[in-house]
Amino acid sequence: MFDNFITIITDFYTLLLQGVGITLLLAVSGTIIGFIISLVFGMIRVQSINPYDNYFVQVLKTDLNNFVKIYVTIFRGTPMILQALIFYYGFLFIGLDWSALSAGIFTVSLNTGAYLTEVIRSGINSVEAGQMDAARSLGMSYPKAMFYVVFPQALKNSMGAIGNELIINIKDTAVLSTIGIIDLFSATETIIGTTYLHLEAYTIGAIIYLFLTFTSSKLLMALEKKLGANVVEITSSN
Amino acid sequence: MNILEIKNLSISFDNTTIIDDISLNVKKGEIISIIGPSGSGKSTLLKCINLLNIPDTGEIIFNGTNILTSFNKVNQIRSKIGMVFQSFNLFNNMNVLKNCIIGPTKILKIKKSEAELEALRLLDLVGMKEFKNAKVATLSGGQRQRVAIARCLAMKPDIILFDEPTSALDPEMVGEVLDVIKKLTNDGITLIIVTHEMAFAKEISDRVIFMSDGKIVEDGTPSEIFDNPKNERTKSFLQRFNNH
């Protein structure tokens, strides 16, 4: 059996490496784009209506807030595998000819965006109200107070959860093989297709996933330490 | 000359009236202490002056401008009205010096080197110069409040509002903060201080205001209020203070 492991690795290492590359591409780009989405949407979620907002601003704040709430509910409430299939075939249906990989990145990004929106929202809300009061009392505009005072603290509070999302994405993008992306999981399936070595190939896949998540987890912890964030190890929710 | 004129100010939260038709004029350079039982609306009054709370009705005229109808100038107005909070509210993501230069550099657009020079002078004034690189989390409450006062002064405000500046401090740290506030009374800055430190209020104030149930009950010189209070509520409030 040990020979089988060696055979798989020597015969298919390029395929496995390609798989690793695609998995990391999906996870990293999905987390980064999702993070950018969550910055905008999280910021929308913490907007409250002020007595001196004009009618237009009040309507805008309410509508955007509702929009983000619906987005978060839908993406957190449905399996990513179905989101990927619906986007992939949906866009093909309306005539947009896109690759499975683009559909995959699109899905992971929106999915991550939904989770991180809640992370950013609670991160901002966890900063004491006095920080915003003090910034405003100095004469900072709301955006300046957010940018210089509240947001840096919110981000620091959210670092652990954001890193956790990357690790979840490394594992959970395995479901995207369903729409034909040749990621790490799909690579192991391909190996089985030619070798029929089920257990060996799946084990190798699992070991590589474990190596990827373990390494990124250590890298993230080092990064958090460097940024002075409170290092909290969060066990995966998936 | 009145730097601040408050006319018929009222505010209520959830149908509870917190400030009930208050009018108050403040002269430039005046040192005013506001005393009174908890929940009498003292802090809310300060927050209204700084627009952290928006009153339901009334006018607040600061330097001739009604600030309640000038929301487009709210940041400019706030930069002239400093506020020192009960819970200090130093920016946790910045060190002591950065706390004191963020306002001048980002709001007043003063050059960083100039802002630092001025910040160091102010930190020296409050006795915190040697802590300029310290993180907020490493400071005691009294030290934090002294930095908060320096941060406030760095904006060169016309008025400083003190919202119970020593209420959250351990007793042994109250003195160091009161000493710093005392230093400011000679600088010509208008100070409005909400406090429970009666001896301090009596010593430094030009004028003392007693508030109760959202109204100004009595308004006079320190000796009028503390030695000869006319109103029954002022009397019983001060009596309770003296008995403890």
CSV table of C-alpha atoms in Angstrom, one decimal:
chain,number,residue,atom,x,y,z
A,1,MET,CA,0.0,0.0,0.0
A,2,PHE,CA,2.9,2.3,0.8
A,3,ASP,CA,4.1,1.8,-2.8
A,4,ASN,CA,0.8,3.0,-4.0
A,5,PHE,CA,1.3,6.3,-2.3
A,6,ILE,CA,4.7,6.7,-3.9
A,7,THR,CA,3.3,5.8,-7.3
A,8,ILE,CA,0.5,8.3,-7.0
A,9,ILE,CA,2.8,11.1,-5.9
A,10,THR,CA,5.5,10.4,-8.5
A,11,ASP,CA,3.0,9.9,-11.4
A,12,PHE,CA,0.6,12.7,-10.5
A,13,TYR,CA,2.5,15.3,-8.7
A,14,THR,CA,2.0,17.9,-11.5
A,15,LEU,CA,-1.7,17.3,-11.4
A,16,LEU,CA,-1.8,17.5,-7.6
A,17,LEU,CA,0.3,20.7,-7.7
A,18,GLN,CA,-2.0,22.2,-10.2
A,19,GLY,CA,-4.9,21.3,-8.0
A,20,VAL,CA,-3.2,22.9,-5.0
A,21,GLY,CA,-2.7,26.0,-7.2
A,22,ILE,CA,-6.4,26.2,-8.2
A,23,THR,CA,-7.6,25.6,-4.6
A,24,LEU,CA,-5.3,28.3,-3.3
A,25,LEU,CA,-6.4,30.7,-6.1
A,26,LEU,CA,-10.1,30.1,-5.2
A,27,ALA,CA,-9.5,30.4,-1.5
A,28,VAL,CA,-7.2,33.4,-1.5
A,29,SER,CA,-9.0,35.5,-4.2
A,30,GLY,CA,-12.4,34.5,-2.8
A,31,THR,CA,-11.3,35.7,0.6
A,32,ILE,CA,-9.8,38.9,-0.6
A,33,ILE,CA,-12.7,39.9,-2.8
A,34,GLY,CA,-15.2,38.7,-0.1
A,35,PHE,CA,-13.3,40.9,2.3
A,36,ILE,CA,-13.6,43.9,0.0
A,37,ILE,CA,-17.4,43.2,-0.3
A,38,SER,CA,-17.7,43.0,3.4
A,39,LEU,CA,-15.9,46.3,4.0
A,40,VAL,CA,-18.6,48.1,2.0
A,41,PHE,CA,-21.5,46.0,3.2
A,42,GLY,CA,-20.4,45.9,6.8
A,43,MET,CA,-20.1,49.7,6.7
A,44,ILE,CA,-23.6,49.9,5.3
A,45,ARG,CA,-24.9,47.6,8.1
A,46,VAL,CA,-23.7,49.9,10.9
A,47,GLN,CA,-25.3,53.1,9.4
A,48,SER,CA,-28.1,54.3,11.6
A,49,ILE,CA,-30.4,57.2,10.7
A,50,ASN,CA,-29.5,60.5,12.3
A,51,PRO,CA,-32.2,63.1,13.1
A,52,TYR,CA,-30.5,65.5,10.8
A,53,ASP,CA,-30.2,63.2,7.7
A,54,ASN,CA,-32.4,64.5,4.9
A,55,TYR,CA,-35.2,62.4,3.5
A,56,PHE,CA,-33.1,61.0,0.6
A,57,VAL,CA,-30.3,59.9,2.9
A,58,GLN,CA,-32.8,58.2,5.2
A,59,VAL,CA,-34.4,56.2,2.4
A,60,LEU,CA,-31.0,55.3,1.0
A,61,LYS,CA,-29.7,54.1,4.3
A,62,THR,CA,-32.8,52.0,5.0
A,63,ASP,CA,-32.9,50.4,1.5
A,64,LEU,CA,-29.2,49.6,1.4
A,65,ASN,CA,-29.4,48.1,4.9
A,66,ASN,CA,-32.3,45.9,3.8
A,67,PHE,CA,-30.5,44.9,0.6
A,68,VAL,CA,-27.4,43.8,2.6
A,69,LYS,CA,-29.5,41.9,5.1
A,70,ILE,CA,-31.2,40.0,2.4
A,71,TYR,CA,-27.9,39.2,0.7
A,72,VAL,CA,-26.4,37.9,3.9
A,73,THR,CA,-29.5,35.8,4.7
A,74,ILE,CA,-29.5,34.2,1.3
A,75,PHE,CA,-25.8,33.4,1.1
A,76,ARG,CA,-25.4,32.2,4.6
A,77,GLY,CA,-28.6,30.2,4.4
A,78,THR,CA,-27.9,28.1,1.3
A,79,PRO,CA,-25.2,25.6,0.5
A,80,MET,CA,-22.3,27.0,-1.5
A,81,ILE,CA,-22.5,24.0,-3.9
A,82,LEU,CA,-26.0,25.1,-5.0
A,83,GLN,CA,-24.9,28.7,-5.2
A,84,ALA,CA,-22.1,27.7,-7.5
A,85,LEU,CA,-24.4,25.6,-9.7
A,86,ILE,CA,-27.0,28.3,-9.9
A,87,PHE,CA,-24.5,31.0,-10.8
A,88,TYR,CA,-22.6,28.8,-13.3
A,89,TYR,CA,-25.7,27.6,-15.2
A,90,GLY,CA,-27.7,30.8,-14.6
A,91,PHE,CA,-25.1,33.0,-16.3
A,92,LEU,CA,-24.7,30.5,-19.1
A,93,PHE,CA,-28.5,30.6,-19.5
A,94,ILE,CA,-28.6,34.3,-19.9
A,95,GLY,CA,-25.8,34.0,-22.5
A,96,LEU,CA,-22.7,34.9,-20.5
A,97,ASP,CA,-20.1,32.4,-21.6
A,98,TRP,CA,-17.8,32.2,-18.6
A,99,SER,CA,-15.4,29.6,-17.3
A,100,ALA,CA,-16.1,27.3,-14.4
A,101,LEU,CA,-13.1,28.9,-12.6
A,102,SER,CA,-14.6,32.4,-12.9
A,103,ALA,CA,-18.0,31.1,-11.7
A,104,GLY,CA,-16.1,29.5,-8.8
A,105,ILE,CA,-14.3,32.7,-7.8
A,106,PHE,CA,-17.5,34.6,-8.1
A,107,THR,CA,-19.3,32.2,-5.8
A,108,VAL,CA,-16.6,31.9,-3.1
A,109,SER,CA,-16.3,35.7,-3.1
A,110,LEU,CA,-20.0,36.4,-2.6
A,111,ASN,CA,-20.3,33.6,-0.1
A,112,THR,CA,-17.3,34.9,1.9
A,113,GLY,CA,-18.6,38.4,1.6
A,114,ALA,CA,-21.8,37.4,3.3
A,115,TYR,CA,-20.0,35.8,6.3
A,116,LEU,CA,-17.4,38.6,6.6
A,117,THR,CA,-20.1,41.3,6.4
A,118,GLU,CA,-21.4,40.1,9.7
A,119,VAL,CA,-17.8,39.8,11.1
A,120,ILE,CA,-17.1,43.5,10.1
A,121,ARG,CA,-20.4,44.6,11.4
A,122,SER,CA,-19.9,43.1,14.8
A,123,GLY,CA,-16.3,44.2,14.8
A,124,ILE,CA,-17.3,47.8,14.4
A,125,ASN,CA,-20.1,47.4,17.0
A,126,SER,CA,-17.6,46.0,19.4
A,127,VAL,CA,-15.6,49.2,19.5
A,128,GLU,CA,-16.8,51.3,22.4
A,129,ALA,CA,-19.2,54.1,21.4
A,130,GLY,CA,-17.0,56.5,23.3
A,131,GLN,CA,-14.3,56.1,20.7
A,132,MET,CA,-16.6,57.5,18.0
A,133,ASP,CA,-17.9,60.2,20.4
A,134,ALA,CA,-14.4,61.3,21.2
A,135,ALA,CA,-13.4,61.5,17.5
A,136,ARG,CA,-16.5,63.4,16.6
A,137,SER,CA,-16.1,65.7,19.5
A,138,LEU,CA,-12.7,66.7,18.2
A,139,GLY,CA,-14.4,67.7,15.0
A,140,MET,CA,-13.7,64.7,12.8
A,141,SER,CA,-16.3,64.0,10.1
A,142,TYR,CA,-17.9,60.5,10.3
A,143,PRO,CA,-15.8,59.1,7.6
A,144,LYS,CA,-12.6,60.4,9.2
A,145,ALA,CA,-13.6,59.1,12.6
A,146,MET,CA,-14.4,55.7,11.0
A,147,PHE,CA,-11.1,55.6,9.1
A,148,TYR,CA,-8.7,56.8,11.7
A,149,VAL,CA,-10.2,55.6,14.9
A,150,VAL,CA,-13.0,53.0,14.8
A,151,PHE,CA,-12.2,50.9,11.8
A,152,PRO,CA,-8.6,50.1,12.7
A,153,GLN,CA,-9.8,48.8,16.0
A,154,ALA,CA,-12.7,46.9,14.4
A,155,LEU,CA,-10.3,45.3,12.0
A,156,LYS,CA,-8.0,44.3,14.8
A,157,ASN,CA,-10.9,42.7,16.6
A,158,SER,CA,-12.0,40.9,13.4
A,159,MET,CA,-8.5,39.5,12.3
A,160,GLY,CA,-9.1,36.1,13.8
A,161,ALA,CA,-12.5,35.6,12.1
A,162,ILE,CA,-11.2,36.8,8.8
A,163,GLY,CA,-8.3,34.4,8.9
A,164,ASN,CA,-10.6,31.6,9.9
A,165,GLU,CA,-12.7,32.4,6.8
A,166,LEU,CA,-9.6,31.8,4.6
A,167,ILE,CA,-9.0,28.4,6.2
A,168,ILE,CA,-12.6,27.4,5.7
A,169,ASN,CA,-12.4,28.5,2.1
A,170,ILE,CA,-9.4,26.3,1.5
A,171,LYS,CA,-11.4,23.3,2.5
A,172,ASP,CA,-14.9,24.2,1.3
A,173,THR,CA,-13.9,25.1,-2.2
A,174,ALA,CA,-13.7,21.3,-2.7
A,175,VAL,CA,-17.4,21.4,-3.5
A,176,LEU,CA,-16.6,23.6,-6.5
A,177,SER,CA,-15.4,20.5,-8.4
A,178,THR,CA,-19.1,20.0,-9.1
A,179,ILE,CA,-19.1,22.7,-11.7
A,180,GLY,CA,-15.9,21.3,-13.3
A,181,ILE,CA,-13.1,23.2,-11.6
A,182,ILE,CA,-9.9,21.1,-11.4
A,183,ASP,CA,-9.0,21.9,-7.8
A,184,LEU,CA,-7.2,19.7,-5.4
A,185,PHE,CA,-10.3,17.6,-4.6
A,186,SER,CA,-11.0,17.2,-8.3
A,187,ALA,CA,-7.4,16.2,-8.9
A,188,THR,CA,-7.7,13.3,-6.5
A,189,GLU,CA,-10.9,12.2,-8.2
A,190,THR,CA,-9.0,12.2,-11.5
A,191,ILE,CA,-6.2,10.1,-10.1
A,192,ILE,CA,-8.8,7.6,-8.9
A,193,GLY,CA,-10.3,7.5,-12.3
A,194,THR,CA,-7.1,6.2,-13.8
A,195,THR,CA,-5.6,4.2,-10.8
A,196,TYR,CA,-8.7,3.0,-8.9
A,197,LEU,CA,-6.7,3.6,-5.7
A,198,HIS,CA,-9.6,5.2,-3.8
A,199,LEU,CA,-8.3,5.2,-0.2
A,200,GLU,CA,-4.7,6.1,-1.1
A,201,ALA,CA,-5.7,9.1,-3.3
A,202,TYR,CA,-8.3,10.4,-0.9
A,203,THR,CA,-5.8,10.1,2.0
A,204,ILE,CA,-3.1,12.0,0.0
A,205,GLY,CA,-5.8,14.7,-0.8
A,206,ALA,CA,-6.7,15.0,2.9
A,207,ILE,CA,-3.0,15.2,3.9
A,208,ILE,CA,-2.4,18.0,1.4
A,209,TYR,CA,-5.5,19.9,2.6
A,210,LEU,CA,-4.3,19.5,6.2
A,211,PHE,CA,-0.9,20.8,5.2
A,212,LEU,CA,-2.4,23.9,3.5
A,213,THR,CA,-4.8,24.8,6.4
A,214,PHE,CA,-2.2,24.1,9.0
A,215,THR,CA,0.4,26.3,7.3
A,216,SER,CA,-2.0,29.1,6.6
A,217,SER,CA,-3.2,29.0,10.1
A,218,LYS,CA,0.4,29.4,11.4
A,219,LEU,CA,1.1,32.2,8.9
A,220,LEU,CA,-2.1,34.0,10.0
A,221,MET,CA,-1.2,33.7,13.6
A,222,ALA,CA,2.2,35.1,12.9
A,223,LEU,CA,0.6,38.0,11.0
A,224,GLU,CA,-1.9,38.7,13.8
A,225,LYS,CA,0.9,38.8,16.3
A,226,LYS,CA,2.8,41.2,14.2
A,227,LEU,CA,-0.2,43.5,13.9
A,228,GLY,CA,-0.7,43.2,17.6
A,229,ALA,CA,-4.1,41.7,17.4
A,230,ASN,CA,-5.5,39.5,20.1
A,231,VAL,CA,-4.6,36.1,19.0
A,232,VAL,CA,-7.6,33.8,19.3
A,233,GLU,CA,-7.7,30.4,17.8
A,234,ILE,CA,-11.1,29.8,16.4
A,235,THR,CA,-12.2,26.3,15.7
A,236,SER,CA,-13.7,25.9,12.3
A,237,SER,CA,-17.5,26.3,12.2
A,238,ASN,CA,-17.7,23.9,9.2
B,1,MET,CA,-19.7,88.9,25.6
B,2,ASN,CA,-21.6,85.7,25.6
B,3,ILE,CA,-19.7,82.8,23.9
B,4,LEU,CA,-22.6,80.5,24.4
B,5,GLU,CA,-26.3,81.2,24.6
B,6,ILE,CA,-28.7,78.3,25.3
B,7,LYS,CA,-32.4,79.2,24.8
B,8,ASN,CA,-35.3,77.0,25.8
B,9,LEU,CA,-33.5,73.8,25.3
B,10,SER,CA,-35.5,70.5,25.7
B,11,ILE,CA,-34.7,66.9,25.0
B,12,SER,CA,-36.5,63.7,25.9
B,13,PHE,CA,-35.6,60.0,25.3
B,14,ASP,CA,-38.4,57.5,25.1
B,15,ASN,CA,-41.0,60.1,26.3
B,16,THR,CA,-38.9,60.8,29.4
B,17,THR,CA,-37.9,64.5,29.6
B,18,ILE,CA,-34.2,64.7,30.4
B,19,ILE,CA,-33.8,68.5,29.8
B,20,ASP,CA,-36.8,70.6,30.4
B,21,ASP,CA,-36.7,74.1,28.8
B,22,ILE,CA,-33.2,75.2,29.9
B,23,SER,CA,-31.8,78.6,29.1
B,24,LEU,CA,-28.3,79.6,30.0
B,25,ASN,CA,-25.8,82.2,28.9
B,26,VAL,CA,-22.1,81.7,29.3
B,27,LYS,CA,-19.6,84.5,29.1
B,28,LYS,CA,-16.2,84.1,27.4
B,29,GLY,CA,-13.6,82.9,29.8
B,30,GLU,CA,-16.1,82.0,32.5
B,31,ILE,CA,-15.5,78.9,34.6
B,32,ILE,CA,-18.9,77.2,35.3
B,33,SER,CA,-19.5,74.1,37.4
B,34,ILE,CA,-22.7,72.2,37.0
B,35,ILE,CA,-23.7,70.1,40.1
B,36,GLY,CA,-26.8,68.1,40.9
B,37,PRO,CA,-28.1,64.6,41.5
B,38,SER,CA,-27.5,61.8,39.0
B,39,GLY,CA,-30.1,61.8,36.2
B,40,SER,CA,-30.7,65.5,36.5
B,41,GLY,CA,-29.6,66.0,32.8
B,42,LYS,CA,-26.2,67.5,33.5
B,43,SER,CA,-24.3,65.3,31.1
B,44,THR,CA,-27.0,65.4,28.5
B,45,LEU,CA,-26.8,69.2,28.5
B,46,LEU,CA,-23.0,69.0,27.8
B,47,LYS,CA,-23.6,66.5,25.0
B,48,CYS,CA,-26.2,68.8,23.4
B,49,ILE,CA,-23.7,71.6,23.4
B,50,ASN,CA,-21.3,69.4,21.5
B,51,LEU,CA,-24.2,68.0,19.3
B,52,LEU,CA,-23.5,64.4,20.4
B,53,ASN,CA,-27.1,64.6,21.5
B,54,ILE,CA,-29.5,66.5,19.3
B,55,PRO,CA,-32.1,68.5,21.3
B,56,ASP,CA,-35.8,68.3,20.4
B,57,THR,CA,-36.4,72.0,20.7
B,58,GLY,CA,-34.5,75.2,21.5
B,59,GLU,CA,-31.5,77.1,20.3
B,60,ILE,CA,-27.8,76.9,21.0
B,61,ILE,CA,-25.9,80.0,19.9
B,62,PHE,CA,-22.2,79.5,19.9
B,63,ASN,CA,-20.1,82.5,18.8
B,64,GLY,CA,-23.2,84.0,17.2
B,65,THR,CA,-24.1,80.9,15.2
B,66,ASN,CA,-27.1,78.8,16.0
B,67,ILE,CA,-25.4,75.4,15.9
B,68,LEU,CA,-28.7,73.5,15.7
B,69,THR,CA,-29.4,74.9,12.2
B,70,SER,CA,-25.8,74.6,11.0
B,71,PHE,CA,-25.4,70.9,10.6
B,72,ASN,CA,-23.2,71.5,7.6
B,73,LYS,CA,-20.7,73.2,9.8
B,74,VAL,CA,-21.0,70.7,12.6
B,75,ASN,CA,-17.4,69.5,12.4
B,76,GLN,CA,-16.0,73.0,12.4
B,77,ILE,CA,-18.1,73.9,15.4
B,78,ARG,CA,-17.2,70.8,17.3
B,79,SER,CA,-13.5,71.5,16.7
B,80,LYS,CA,-13.9,74.7,18.7
B,81,ILE,CA,-15.8,73.0,21.5
B,82,GLY,CA,-13.6,70.5,23.3
B,83,MET,CA,-15.0,67.6,25.4
B,84,VAL,CA,-13.4,65.6,28.2
B,85,PHE,CA,-15.3,62.4,28.9
B,86,GLN,CA,-15.9,60.5,32.1
B,87,SER,CA,-14.5,57.4,30.5
B,88,PHE,CA,-11.5,59.2,28.9
B,89,ASN,CA,-12.1,57.7,25.5
B,90,LEU,CA,-8.5,57.9,24.4
B,91,PHE,CA,-8.0,56.3,21.0
B,92,ASN,CA,-7.0,52.8,21.8
B,93,ASN,CA,-5.2,52.3,18.4
B,94,MET,CA,-2.8,55.2,19.0
B,95,ASN,CA,-0.1,56.0,21.4
B,96,VAL,CA,-0.2,59.0,23.7
B,97,LEU,CA,1.5,61.4,21.3
B,98,LYS,CA,-0.6,60.2,18.3
B,99,ASN,CA,-3.8,60.8,20.3
B,100,CYS,CA,-2.7,64.4,20.7
B,101,ILE,CA,-1.7,65.1,17.1
B,102,ILE,CA,-4.5,63.3,15.2
B,103,GLY,CA,-6.9,66.1,15.6
B,104,PRO,CA,-4.6,69.0,14.7
B,105,THR,CA,-3.1,67.2,11.7
B,106,LYS,CA,-6.2,65.6,10.2
B,107,ILE,CA,-8.8,68.3,11.1
B,108,LEU,CA,-6.9,71.6,11.4
B,109,LYS,CA,-4.3,70.4,8.7
B,110,ILE,CA,-1.4,71.5,10.8
B,111,LYS,CA,2.0,70.1,9.8
B,112,LYS,CA,3.0,67.0,11.7
B,113,SER,CA,6.2,68.5,13.1
B,114,GLU,CA,4.4,71.6,14.4
B,115,ALA,CA,1.6,69.5,15.9
B,116,GLU,CA,4.1,67.3,17.7
B,117,LEU,CA,5.9,70.2,19.2
B,118,GLU,CA,2.6,71.6,20.5
B,119,ALA,CA,1.4,68.2,21.7
B,120,LEU,CA,4.7,67.7,23.6
B,121,ARG,CA,4.2,71.2,25.3
B,122,LEU,CA,0.7,70.2,26.3
B,123,LEU,CA,1.7,66.8,27.5
B,124,ASP,CA,4.3,68.5,29.6
B,125,LEU,CA,1.6,70.8,31.0
B,126,VAL,CA,-0.4,67.8,32.1
B,127,GLY,CA,2.7,65.9,33.3
B,128,MET,CA,2.5,63.2,30.7
B,129,LYS,CA,5.4,64.1,28.4
B,130,GLU,CA,7.6,61.1,29.4
B,131,PHE,CA,4.7,58.8,28.4
B,132,LYS,CA,4.5,60.2,24.9
B,133,ASN,CA,5.2,56.8,23.3
B,134,ALA,CA,3.1,54.8,25.8
B,135,LYS,CA,0.2,52.7,24.6
B,136,VAL,CA,-3.2,53.7,26.1
B,137,ALA,CA,-3.7,50.3,27.6
B,138,THR,CA,-0.6,50.7,29.8
B,139,LEU,CA,-1.8,54.0,31.5
B,140,SER,CA,-3.8,54.4,34.7
B,141,GLY,CA,-7.1,56.2,34.7
B,142,GLY,CA,-5.7,59.4,36.0
B,143,GLN,CA,-2.9,59.3,33.3
B,144,ARG,CA,-5.5,58.7,30.6
B,145,GLN,CA,-7.6,61.6,31.7
B,146,ARG,CA,-4.6,63.9,31.7
B,147,VAL,CA,-3.8,62.8,28.1
B,148,ALA,CA,-7.4,63.3,27.2
B,149,ILE,CA,-7.2,66.9,28.4
B,150,ALA,CA,-4.0,67.4,26.4
B,151,ARG,CA,-5.7,65.9,23.3
B,152,CYS,CA,-8.6,68.3,23.8
B,153,LEU,CA,-6.3,71.4,24.3
B,154,ALA,CA,-4.4,70.5,21.1
B,155,MET,CA,-7.4,71.6,19.1
B,156,LYS,CA,-7.2,75.0,20.7
B,157,PRO,CA,-10.9,75.0,21.6
B,158,ASP,CA,-12.9,78.1,22.8
B,159,ILE,CA,-14.8,76.1,25.3
B,160,ILE,CA,-14.0,72.8,27.1
B,161,LEU,CA,-16.8,70.7,28.4
B,162,PHE,CA,-15.9,68.4,31.2
B,163,ASP,CA,-18.3,65.5,31.7
B,164,GLU,CA,-17.6,64.2,35.2
B,165,PRO,CA,-13.9,64.0,34.5
B,166,THR,CA,-13.0,62.3,37.8
B,167,SER,CA,-16.1,60.1,38.4
B,168,ALA,CA,-14.5,57.0,36.9
B,169,LEU,CA,-11.2,57.4,38.8
B,170,ASP,CA,-9.8,55.7,41.8
B,171,PRO,CA,-9.8,58.2,44.7
B,172,GLU,CA,-6.1,58.6,44.8
B,173,MET,CA,-6.0,59.8,41.1
B,174,VAL,CA,-8.7,62.4,41.4
B,175,GLY,CA,-6.3,65.1,42.7
B,176,GLU,CA,-3.9,64.9,39.7
B,177,VAL,CA,-6.7,65.4,37.2
B,178,LEU,CA,-8.3,68.3,39.2
B,179,ASP,CA,-4.8,69.9,39.5
B,180,VAL,CA,-4.6,69.9,35.7
B,181,ILE,CA,-8.0,71.4,35.3
B,182,LYS,CA,-7.1,74.0,37.8
B,183,LYS,CA,-4.1,75.0,35.6
B,184,LEU,CA,-6.5,75.7,32.7
B,185,THR,CA,-8.5,78.3,34.7
B,186,ASN,CA,-5.9,81.0,34.1
B,187,ASP,CA,-5.7,80.5,30.3
B,188,GLY,CA,-8.9,82.4,29.4
B,189,ILE,CA,-10.6,79.2,28.0
B,190,THR,CA,-14.2,78.9,28.9
B,191,LEU,CA,-14.8,75.8,31.0
B,192,ILE,CA,-18.1,74.1,31.8
B,193,ILE,CA,-17.5,71.3,34.3
B,194,VAL,CA,-20.1,68.7,35.4
B,195,THR,CA,-18.7,67.4,38.7
B,196,HIS,CA,-19.4,65.9,42.0
B,197,GLU,CA,-16.3,67.4,43.5
B,198,MET,CA,-18.0,70.1,45.6
B,199,ALA,CA,-14.8,71.5,47.2
B,200,PHE,CA,-13.2,71.7,43.8
B,201,ALA,CA,-16.2,73.4,42.2
B,202,LYS,CA,-16.4,75.9,45.0
B,203,GLU,CA,-12.7,76.7,44.7
B,204,ILE,CA,-12.3,77.2,40.9
B,205,SER,CA,-15.7,78.3,39.6
B,206,ASP,CA,-16.9,81.8,38.7
B,207,ARG,CA,-20.4,80.4,38.7
B,208,VAL,CA,-22.1,77.3,40.0
B,209,ILE,CA,-25.3,75.9,38.5
B,210,PHE,CA,-27.4,73.4,40.4
B,211,MET,CA,-29.6,71.2,38.2
B,212,SER,CA,-32.3,68.9,39.2
B,213,ASP,CA,-35.0,67.0,37.1
B,214,GLY,CA,-33.8,68.6,33.9
B,215,LYS,CA,-34.1,72.1,35.1
B,216,ILE,CA,-31.7,74.8,36.4
B,217,VAL,CA,-32.8,75.2,39.9
B,218,GLU,CA,-30.2,77.6,41.1
B,219,ASP,CA,-27.5,79.6,39.4
B,220,GLY,CA,-25.0,81.8,41.3
B,221,THR,CA,-21.5,82.4,42.6
B,222,PRO,CA,-19.9,79.6,44.5
B,223,SER,CA,-20.5,81.3,47.8
B,224,GLU,CA,-24.2,81.9,47.0
B,225,ILE,CA,-24.7,78.3,46.1
B,226,PHE,CA,-22.6,76.6,48.7
B,227,ASP,CA,-22.9,79.0,51.6
B,228,ASN,CA,-26.3,80.4,51.1
B,229,PRO,CA,-28.4,78.2,48.9
B,230,LYS,CA,-31.9,79.6,48.5
B,231,ASN,CA,-33.7,76.7,47.0
B,232,GLU,CA,-34.8,73.8,49.2
B,233,ARG,CA,-33.7,71.2,46.7
B,234,THR,CA,-30.2,72.8,46.5
B,235,LYS,CA,-30.1,72.8,50.3
B,236,SER,CA,-31.1,69.2,50.7
B,237,PHE,CA,-28.7,68.1,47.9
B,238,LEU,CA,-25.7,69.9,49.5
B,239,GLN,CA,-26.7,68.6,52.9
B,240,ARG,CA,-26.6,65.0,51.7
B,241,PHE,CA,-23.2,65.7,50.3
B,242,ASN,CA,-21.9,67.2,53.5
B,243,ASN,CA,-23.1,64.3,55.6
B,244,HIS,CA,-21.1,61.7,53.7
